[in-house]
GROMACS .gro file of C-alpha atoms in nm:
model
  332
    1UNK     CA    1   0.008   0.007  -0.020
    2UNK     CA    2   0.139   0.362  -0.095
    3UNK     CA    3   0.116   0.621   0.161
    4UNK     CA    4   0.079   0.892  -0.112
    5UNK     CA    5  -0.275   1.052  -0.070
    6UNK     CA    6  -0.362   0.847   0.245
    7UNK     CA    7  -0.475   1.011   0.549
    8UNK     CA    8  -0.229   0.936   0.871
    9UNK     CA    9  -0.256   1.009   1.215
   10UNK     CA   10   0.059   0.976   1.432
   11UNK     CA   11   0.049   1.047   1.800
   12UNK     CA   12   0.353   1.164   1.954
   13UNK     CA   13   0.424   1.373   1.626
   14UNK     CA   14   0.618   1.695   1.792
   15UNK     CA   15   0.951   1.497   1.873
   16UNK     CA   16   1.197   1.193   1.828
   17UNK     CA   17   1.041   0.886   1.602
   18UNK     CA   18   0.703   1.063   1.570
   19UNK     CA   19   0.869   1.383   1.407
   20UNK     CA   20   1.085   1.147   1.190
   21UNK     CA   21   0.786   0.939   1.042
   22UNK     CA   22   0.551   1.246   0.985
   23UNK     CA   23   0.879   1.419   0.781
   24UNK     CA   24   0.888   1.089   0.593
   25UNK     CA   25   0.523   1.080   0.543
   26UNK     CA   26   0.536   1.418   0.424
   27UNK     CA   27   0.806   1.316   0.139
   28UNK     CA   28   0.561   1.061   0.046
   29UNK     CA   29   0.272   1.300   0.011
   30UNK     CA   30   0.056   1.163   0.301
   31UNK     CA   31  -0.230   1.332   0.447
   32UNK     CA   32  -0.101   1.366   0.800
   33UNK     CA   33  -0.299   1.434   1.136
   34UNK     CA   34  -0.055   1.527   1.400
   35UNK     CA   35  -0.135   1.442   1.767
   36UNK     CA   36   0.083   1.572   2.058
   37UNK     CA   37   0.080   1.834   2.330
   38UNK     CA   38   0.359   2.073   2.234
   39UNK     CA   39   0.248   2.354   2.048
   40UNK     CA   40   0.603   2.462   1.925
   41UNK     CA   41   0.671   2.096   1.867
   42UNK     CA   42   0.346   2.045   1.635
   43UNK     CA   43   0.397   2.378   1.434
   44UNK     CA   44   0.739   2.275   1.381
   45UNK     CA   45   0.597   1.898   1.248
   46UNK     CA   46   0.301   2.054   1.052
   47UNK     CA   47   0.605   2.278   0.883
   48UNK     CA   48   0.804   1.949   0.802
   49UNK     CA   49   0.540   1.790   0.645
   50UNK     CA   50   0.448   2.053   0.391
   51UNK     CA   51   0.822   2.114   0.329
   52UNK     CA   52   0.810   1.748   0.226
   53UNK     CA   53   0.542   1.782  -0.025
   54UNK     CA   54   0.242   1.631   0.193
   55UNK     CA   55  -0.082   1.827   0.424
   56UNK     CA   56  -0.059   1.819   0.767
   57UNK     CA   57  -0.340   1.936   1.057
   58UNK     CA   58  -0.261   1.975   1.408
   59UNK     CA   59  -0.488   1.811   1.656
   60UNK     CA   60  -0.367   1.898   2.029
   61UNK     CA   61  -0.453   1.610   2.268
   62UNK     CA   62  -0.338   1.422   2.573
   63UNK     CA   63  -0.312   1.051   2.450
   64UNK     CA   64  -0.342   0.959   2.860
   65UNK     CA   65  -0.715   1.112   2.814
   66UNK     CA   66  -0.949   0.870   2.607
   67UNK     CA   67  -1.200   1.133   2.523
   68UNK     CA   68  -0.926   1.403   2.393
   69UNK     CA   69  -0.797   1.098   2.151
   70UNK     CA   70  -1.160   0.973   2.049
   71UNK     CA   71  -1.250   1.317   1.984
   72UNK     CA   72  -0.932   1.457   1.775
   73UNK     CA   73  -1.034   1.075   1.586
   74UNK     CA   74  -1.372   1.206   1.491
   75UNK     CA   75  -1.256   1.575   1.382
   76UNK     CA   76  -0.986   1.392   1.179
   77UNK     CA   77  -1.254   1.205   0.991
   78UNK     CA   78  -1.476   1.497   0.963
   79UNK     CA   79  -1.196   1.718   0.854
   80UNK     CA   80  -0.972   1.569   0.649
   81UNK     CA   81  -1.124   1.234   0.570
   82UNK     CA   82  -1.144   0.895   0.635
   83UNK     CA   83  -0.805   0.751   0.840
   84UNK     CA   84  -0.624   0.501   0.622
   85UNK     CA   85  -0.320   0.446   0.895
   86UNK     CA   86  -0.322   0.496   1.259
   87UNK     CA   87   0.052   0.504   1.423
   88UNK     CA   88   0.096   0.486   1.775
   89UNK     CA   89   0.414   0.665   1.925
   90UNK     CA   90   0.372   0.882   2.178
   91UNK     CA   91   0.528   0.808   2.522
   92UNK     CA   92   0.695   0.956   2.828
   93UNK     CA   93   0.926   0.781   3.097
   94UNK     CA   94   1.077   0.792   3.411
   95UNK     CA   95   1.458   0.702   3.439
   96UNK     CA   96   1.490   0.628   3.863
   97UNK     CA   97   1.501   0.261   4.031
   98UNK     CA   98   1.143   0.132   4.080
   99UNK     CA   99   1.110   0.249   4.460
  100UNK     CA  100   1.232   0.610   4.367
  101UNK     CA  101   0.936   0.656   4.133
  102UNK     CA  102   0.626   0.769   4.282
  103UNK     CA  103   0.289   0.609   4.244
  104UNK     CA  104   0.167   0.876   4.049
  105UNK     CA  105   0.449   0.933   3.861
  106UNK     CA  106   0.429   0.550   3.790
  107UNK     CA  107   0.077   0.568   3.723
  108UNK     CA  108   0.115   0.883   3.462
  109UNK     CA  109   0.387   0.726   3.258
  110UNK     CA  110   0.127   0.395   3.233
  111UNK     CA  111  -0.118   0.612   3.130
  112UNK     CA  112   0.052   0.766   2.832
  113UNK     CA  113   0.311   0.518   2.734
  114UNK     CA  114   0.029   0.224   2.758
  115UNK     CA  115  -0.301   0.343   2.776
  116UNK     CA  116  -0.222   0.583   2.496
  117UNK     CA  117  -0.155   0.329   2.278
  118UNK     CA  118  -0.471   0.150   2.390
  119UNK     CA  119  -0.700   0.464   2.325
  120UNK     CA  120  -0.553   0.544   2.004
  121UNK     CA  121  -0.607   0.179   1.891
  122UNK     CA  122  -0.945   0.181   2.011
  123UNK     CA  123  -1.006   0.564   1.831
  124UNK     CA  124  -0.914   0.394   1.509
  125UNK     CA  125  -1.104   0.075   1.522
  126UNK     CA  126  -1.412   0.255   1.604
  127UNK     CA  127  -1.379   0.429   1.254
  128UNK     CA  128  -1.174   0.123   1.049
  129UNK     CA  129  -1.434  -0.156   1.163
  130UNK     CA  130  -1.744  -0.051   1.011
  131UNK     CA  131  -1.539   0.013   0.655
  132UNK     CA  132  -1.350  -0.308   0.694
  133UNK     CA  133  -1.002  -0.141   0.606
  134UNK     CA  134  -0.728   0.049   0.770
  135UNK     CA  135  -0.406  -0.049   0.938
  136UNK     CA  136  -0.253   0.014   1.303
  137UNK     CA  137   0.120   0.034   1.383
  138UNK     CA  138   0.248   0.028   1.715
  139UNK     CA  139   0.596   0.174   1.764
  140UNK     CA  140   0.725  -0.076   2.023
  141UNK     CA  141   1.108  -0.181   2.167
  142UNK     CA  142   1.322  -0.453   2.210
  143UNK     CA  143   1.224  -0.374   2.609
  144UNK     CA  144   0.878  -0.523   2.496
  145UNK     CA  145   1.081  -0.830   2.504
  146UNK     CA  146   1.335  -0.789   2.788
  147UNK     CA  147   1.324  -0.510   3.025
  148UNK     CA  148   1.615  -0.354   3.189
  149UNK     CA  149   1.709  -0.165   3.516
  150UNK     CA  150   1.606   0.204   3.561
  151UNK     CA  151   1.303   0.190   3.347
  152UNK     CA  152   1.068  -0.046   3.503
  153UNK     CA  153   0.743   0.177   3.397
  154UNK     CA  154   0.844   0.200   3.038
  155UNK     CA  155   0.934  -0.126   3.020
  156UNK     CA  156   0.599  -0.256   3.201
  157UNK     CA  157   0.414  -0.050   2.936
  158UNK     CA  158   0.605  -0.171   2.607
  159UNK     CA  159   0.572  -0.548   2.771
  160UNK     CA  160   0.187  -0.470   2.781
  161UNK     CA  161   0.143  -0.303   2.443
  162UNK     CA  162   0.262  -0.618   2.284
  163UNK     CA  163   0.047  -0.811   2.492
  164UNK     CA  164  -0.256  -0.589   2.404
  165UNK     CA  165  -0.163  -0.594   2.022
  166UNK     CA  166  -0.133  -0.954   2.002
  167UNK     CA  167  -0.500  -0.978   2.189
  168UNK     CA  168  -0.639  -0.730   1.934
  169UNK     CA  169  -0.513  -0.899   1.629
  170UNK     CA  170  -0.636  -1.261   1.738
  171UNK     CA  171  -0.978  -1.092   1.774
  172UNK     CA  172  -0.947  -0.935   1.428
  173UNK     CA  173  -0.857  -1.263   1.272
  174UNK     CA  174  -1.156  -1.407   1.435
  175UNK     CA  175  -1.404  -1.177   1.328
  176UNK     CA  176  -1.232  -1.207   0.978
  177UNK     CA  177  -1.189  -0.834   0.966
  178UNK     CA  178  -0.991  -0.625   0.688
  179UNK     CA  179  -0.843  -0.408   0.956
  180UNK     CA  180  -0.470  -0.518   1.027
  181UNK     CA  181  -0.286  -0.446   1.336
  182UNK     CA  182   0.142  -0.459   1.313
  183UNK     CA  183   0.405  -0.375   1.578
  184UNK     CA  184   0.732  -0.239   1.504
  185UNK     CA  185   1.025  -0.349   1.788
  186UNK     CA  186   1.298  -0.060   1.778
  187UNK     CA  187   1.669  -0.053   1.909
  188UNK     CA  188   1.828   0.267   2.125
  189UNK     CA  189   1.745   0.570   1.949
  190UNK     CA  190   1.887   0.933   1.932
  191UNK     CA  191   1.566   1.107   2.037
  192UNK     CA  192   1.446   1.406   2.272
  193UNK     CA  193   1.339   1.131   2.529
  194UNK     CA  194   1.690   1.137   2.693
  195UNK     CA  195   1.690   1.480   2.781
  196UNK     CA  196   1.310   1.550   2.828
  197UNK     CA  197   1.228   1.241   3.034
  198UNK     CA  198   1.162   1.284   3.456
  199UNK     CA  199   1.505   1.159   3.596
  200UNK     CA  200   1.637   1.112   3.937
  201UNK     CA  201   1.979   0.990   3.815
  202UNK     CA  202   2.315   1.197   3.900
  203UNK     CA  203   2.399   1.184   3.547
  204UNK     CA  204   2.249   1.259   3.211
  205UNK     CA  205   2.028   0.946   3.084
  206UNK     CA  206   2.179   0.788   2.746
  207UNK     CA  207   2.027   0.527   2.533
  208UNK     CA  208   2.224   0.210   2.553
  209UNK     CA  209   2.460   0.195   2.259
  210UNK     CA  210   2.468   0.101   1.962
  211UNK     CA  211   2.256   0.410   1.893
  212UNK     CA  212   2.034   0.459   1.598
  213UNK     CA  213   1.873   0.780   1.420
  214UNK     CA  214   1.529   0.794   1.445
  215UNK     CA  215   1.451   0.813   1.075
  216UNK     CA  216   1.611   0.442   1.092
  217UNK     CA  217   1.292   0.364   1.314
  218UNK     CA  218   1.071   0.560   1.076
  219UNK     CA  219   1.190   0.395   0.797
  220UNK     CA  220   1.065   0.092   0.915
  221UNK     CA  221   0.746   0.229   1.105
  222UNK     CA  222   0.637   0.336   0.740
  223UNK     CA  223   0.726  -0.011   0.588
  224UNK     CA  224   0.499  -0.163   0.834
  225UNK     CA  225   0.206   0.055   0.757
  226UNK     CA  226   0.289  -0.044   0.386
  227UNK     CA  227   0.334  -0.426   0.450
  228UNK     CA  228   0.063  -0.468   0.772
  229UNK     CA  229   0.014  -0.854   0.720
  230UNK     CA  230   0.355  -0.920   0.917
  231UNK     CA  231   0.289  -0.953   1.262
  232UNK     CA  232   0.606  -0.746   1.377
  233UNK     CA  233   0.921  -0.611   1.258
  234UNK     CA  234   1.258  -0.562   1.452
  235UNK     CA  235   1.460  -0.289   1.395
  236UNK     CA  236   1.836  -0.300   1.435
  237UNK     CA  237   2.079  -0.607   1.483
  238UNK     CA  238   2.059  -0.499   1.890
  239UNK     CA  239   1.703  -0.585   1.874
  240UNK     CA  240   1.738  -0.904   1.693
  241UNK     CA  241   1.997  -1.006   1.914
  242UNK     CA  242   1.820  -0.884   2.253
  243UNK     CA  243   1.496  -1.093   2.162
  244UNK     CA  244   1.694  -1.386   2.040
  245UNK     CA  245   1.881  -1.405   2.346
  246UNK     CA  246   1.586  -1.375   2.593
  247UNK     CA  247   1.456  -1.652   2.450
  248UNK     CA  248   1.786  -1.854   2.498
  249UNK     CA  249   1.905  -1.758   2.813
  250UNK     CA  250   1.685  -1.514   3.014
  251UNK     CA  251   1.834  -1.552   3.363
  252UNK     CA  252   2.187  -1.480   3.199
  253UNK     CA  253   2.070  -1.176   3.048
  254UNK     CA  254   1.923  -1.053   3.421
  255UNK     CA  255   2.288  -1.118   3.555
  256UNK     CA  256   2.447  -0.927   3.278
  257UNK     CA  257   2.193  -0.641   3.312
  258UNK     CA  258   2.241  -0.612   3.690
  259UNK     CA  259   2.607  -0.566   3.651
  260UNK     CA  260   2.606  -0.336   3.339
  261UNK     CA  261   2.282  -0.187   3.270
  262UNK     CA  262   2.257   0.103   3.521
  263UNK     CA  263   2.632   0.232   3.449
  264UNK     CA  264   2.556   0.211   3.066
  265UNK     CA  265   2.215   0.430   3.069
  266UNK     CA  266   2.427   0.731   3.204
  267UNK     CA  267   2.672   0.975   3.051
  268UNK     CA  268   2.982   1.008   3.254
  269UNK     CA  269   3.058   1.351   3.373
  270UNK     CA  270   2.724   1.516   3.237
  271UNK     CA  271   2.456   1.611   3.448
  272UNK     CA  272   2.055   1.570   3.395
  273UNK     CA  273   1.878   1.849   3.201
  274UNK     CA  274   1.632   1.935   3.462
  275UNK     CA  275   1.359   1.941   3.235
  276UNK     CA  276   1.055   1.659   3.241
  277UNK     CA  277   0.733   1.609   3.003
  278UNK     CA  278   0.573   1.388   3.221
  279UNK     CA  279   0.291   1.624   3.327
  280UNK     CA  280   0.353   1.932   3.095
  281UNK     CA  281   0.506   1.926   2.728
  282UNK     CA  282   0.860   2.004   2.719
  283UNK     CA  283   0.808   2.119   2.355
  284UNK     CA  284   0.544   2.400   2.423
  285UNK     CA  285   0.733   2.666   2.380
  286UNK     CA  286   1.061   2.539   2.216
  287UNK     CA  287   1.070   2.306   1.924
  288UNK     CA  288   1.299   2.020   1.969
  289UNK     CA  289   1.271   1.840   1.608
  290UNK     CA  290   1.328   1.452   1.592
  291UNK     CA  291   1.679   1.420   1.744
  292UNK     CA  292   1.835   1.407   2.069
  293UNK     CA  293   2.200   1.476   2.190
  294UNK     CA  294   2.395   1.175   2.071
  295UNK     CA  295   2.395   1.294   1.684
  296UNK     CA  296   2.771   1.226   1.692
  297UNK     CA  297   2.712   0.844   1.855
  298UNK     CA  298   2.437   0.748   1.610
  299UNK     CA  299   2.406   0.525   1.325
  300UNK     CA  300   2.216   0.650   1.001
  301UNK     CA  301   2.119   0.308   0.857
  302UNK     CA  302   2.074  -0.067   0.963
  303UNK     CA  303   2.144  -0.324   0.761
  304UNK     CA  304   1.911  -0.562   0.969
  305UNK     CA  305   1.632  -0.326   0.868
  306UNK     CA  306   1.702  -0.410   0.511
  307UNK     CA  307   1.741  -0.752   0.603
  308UNK     CA  308   1.397  -0.781   0.778
  309UNK     CA  309   1.222  -0.619   0.486
  310UNK     CA  310   1.349  -0.815   0.220
  311UNK     CA  311   1.338  -1.151   0.411
  312UNK     CA  312   1.182  -1.330   0.142
  313UNK     CA  313   1.469  -1.249  -0.126
  314UNK     CA  314   1.730  -1.323   0.175
  315UNK     CA  315   1.571  -1.664   0.257
  316UNK     CA  316   1.574  -1.753  -0.128
  317UNK     CA  317   1.939  -1.643  -0.151
  318UNK     CA  318   2.031  -1.848   0.163
  319UNK     CA  319   1.847  -2.154   0.047
  320UNK     CA  320   2.058  -2.106  -0.291
  321UNK     CA  321   2.388  -2.087  -0.133
  322UNK     CA  322   2.277  -2.392   0.056
  323UNK     CA  323   2.160  -2.606  -0.178
  324UNK     CA  324   2.508  -2.480  -0.383
  325UNK     CA  325   2.700  -2.606  -0.104
  326UNK     CA  326   2.507  -2.940  -0.069
  327UNK     CA  327   2.571  -3.002  -0.469
  328UNK     CA  328   2.946  -2.966  -0.449
  329UNK     CA  329   2.943  -3.175  -0.140
  330UNK     CA  330   2.799  -3.444  -0.340
  331UNK     CA  331   3.022  -3.417  -0.626
  332UNK     CA  332   3.347  -3.467  -0.408
   0.00000   0.00000   0.00000
């Protein structure tokens, strides 16, 4: 499915992965509905879409509030047309040991980072199911399979999204629905998350290296929207390695992350930014864009993404190599 002239909704559109997604949607000529809280970030995202050649309209909403999300969906349908694709990206987080996160902070993180996906999915299904068509894409994480220290709220949300999405997918299959839902498991990314997530760490939070640019994630998210028959997509070699290692040796990973995970998520000698978007948007007055503070250490592409997108060709090539090797052995 080409996304040109399609109506695509993106939550968390003002920054990070969501911002990279809407920019690429603009370049494809999509009609993009931007959902987020920050006014400056949303305005910048709308400009990005227009510059790329698409059309954008802003719908300010807090995804933790079901009614705000439902009303946004209704307005989108009335003002720019039937929704073809809904992409859930919005989240927030807290960087701290679990017992240093207040119940209110944990609940808020869960409301945004988990229930935000639930309410987005519900709003999308309400308009898509009667038409028997549409695509929902969930921006996930390797942390949906393998949790790490200092991010209990975020990891819990990503695990929950995976379970929720699997349940909804099976219900759609049972109903014979033409609506598709898929999930993209992402690696460590250079997004503003690490500068505006609430933190109680002494040092500035960082993604666990290797780090990828958000455009790598955006490319995979849009590929998933165009090929929603796949259950999920893995982005980055580290995501694939993490998920596979979790299947084989979860206890070993527990011990390894217990020894290394805390230090690996902090920048030596750099204090936290002091900014937090947990309760209020961090990009209400200043547009932070798609990238975080780790451009010099981030990879602009991933071979694994290409392999995932062309797995039929890769499988056929591997089979061909295997057959040729077997033939040589038989001739000896």
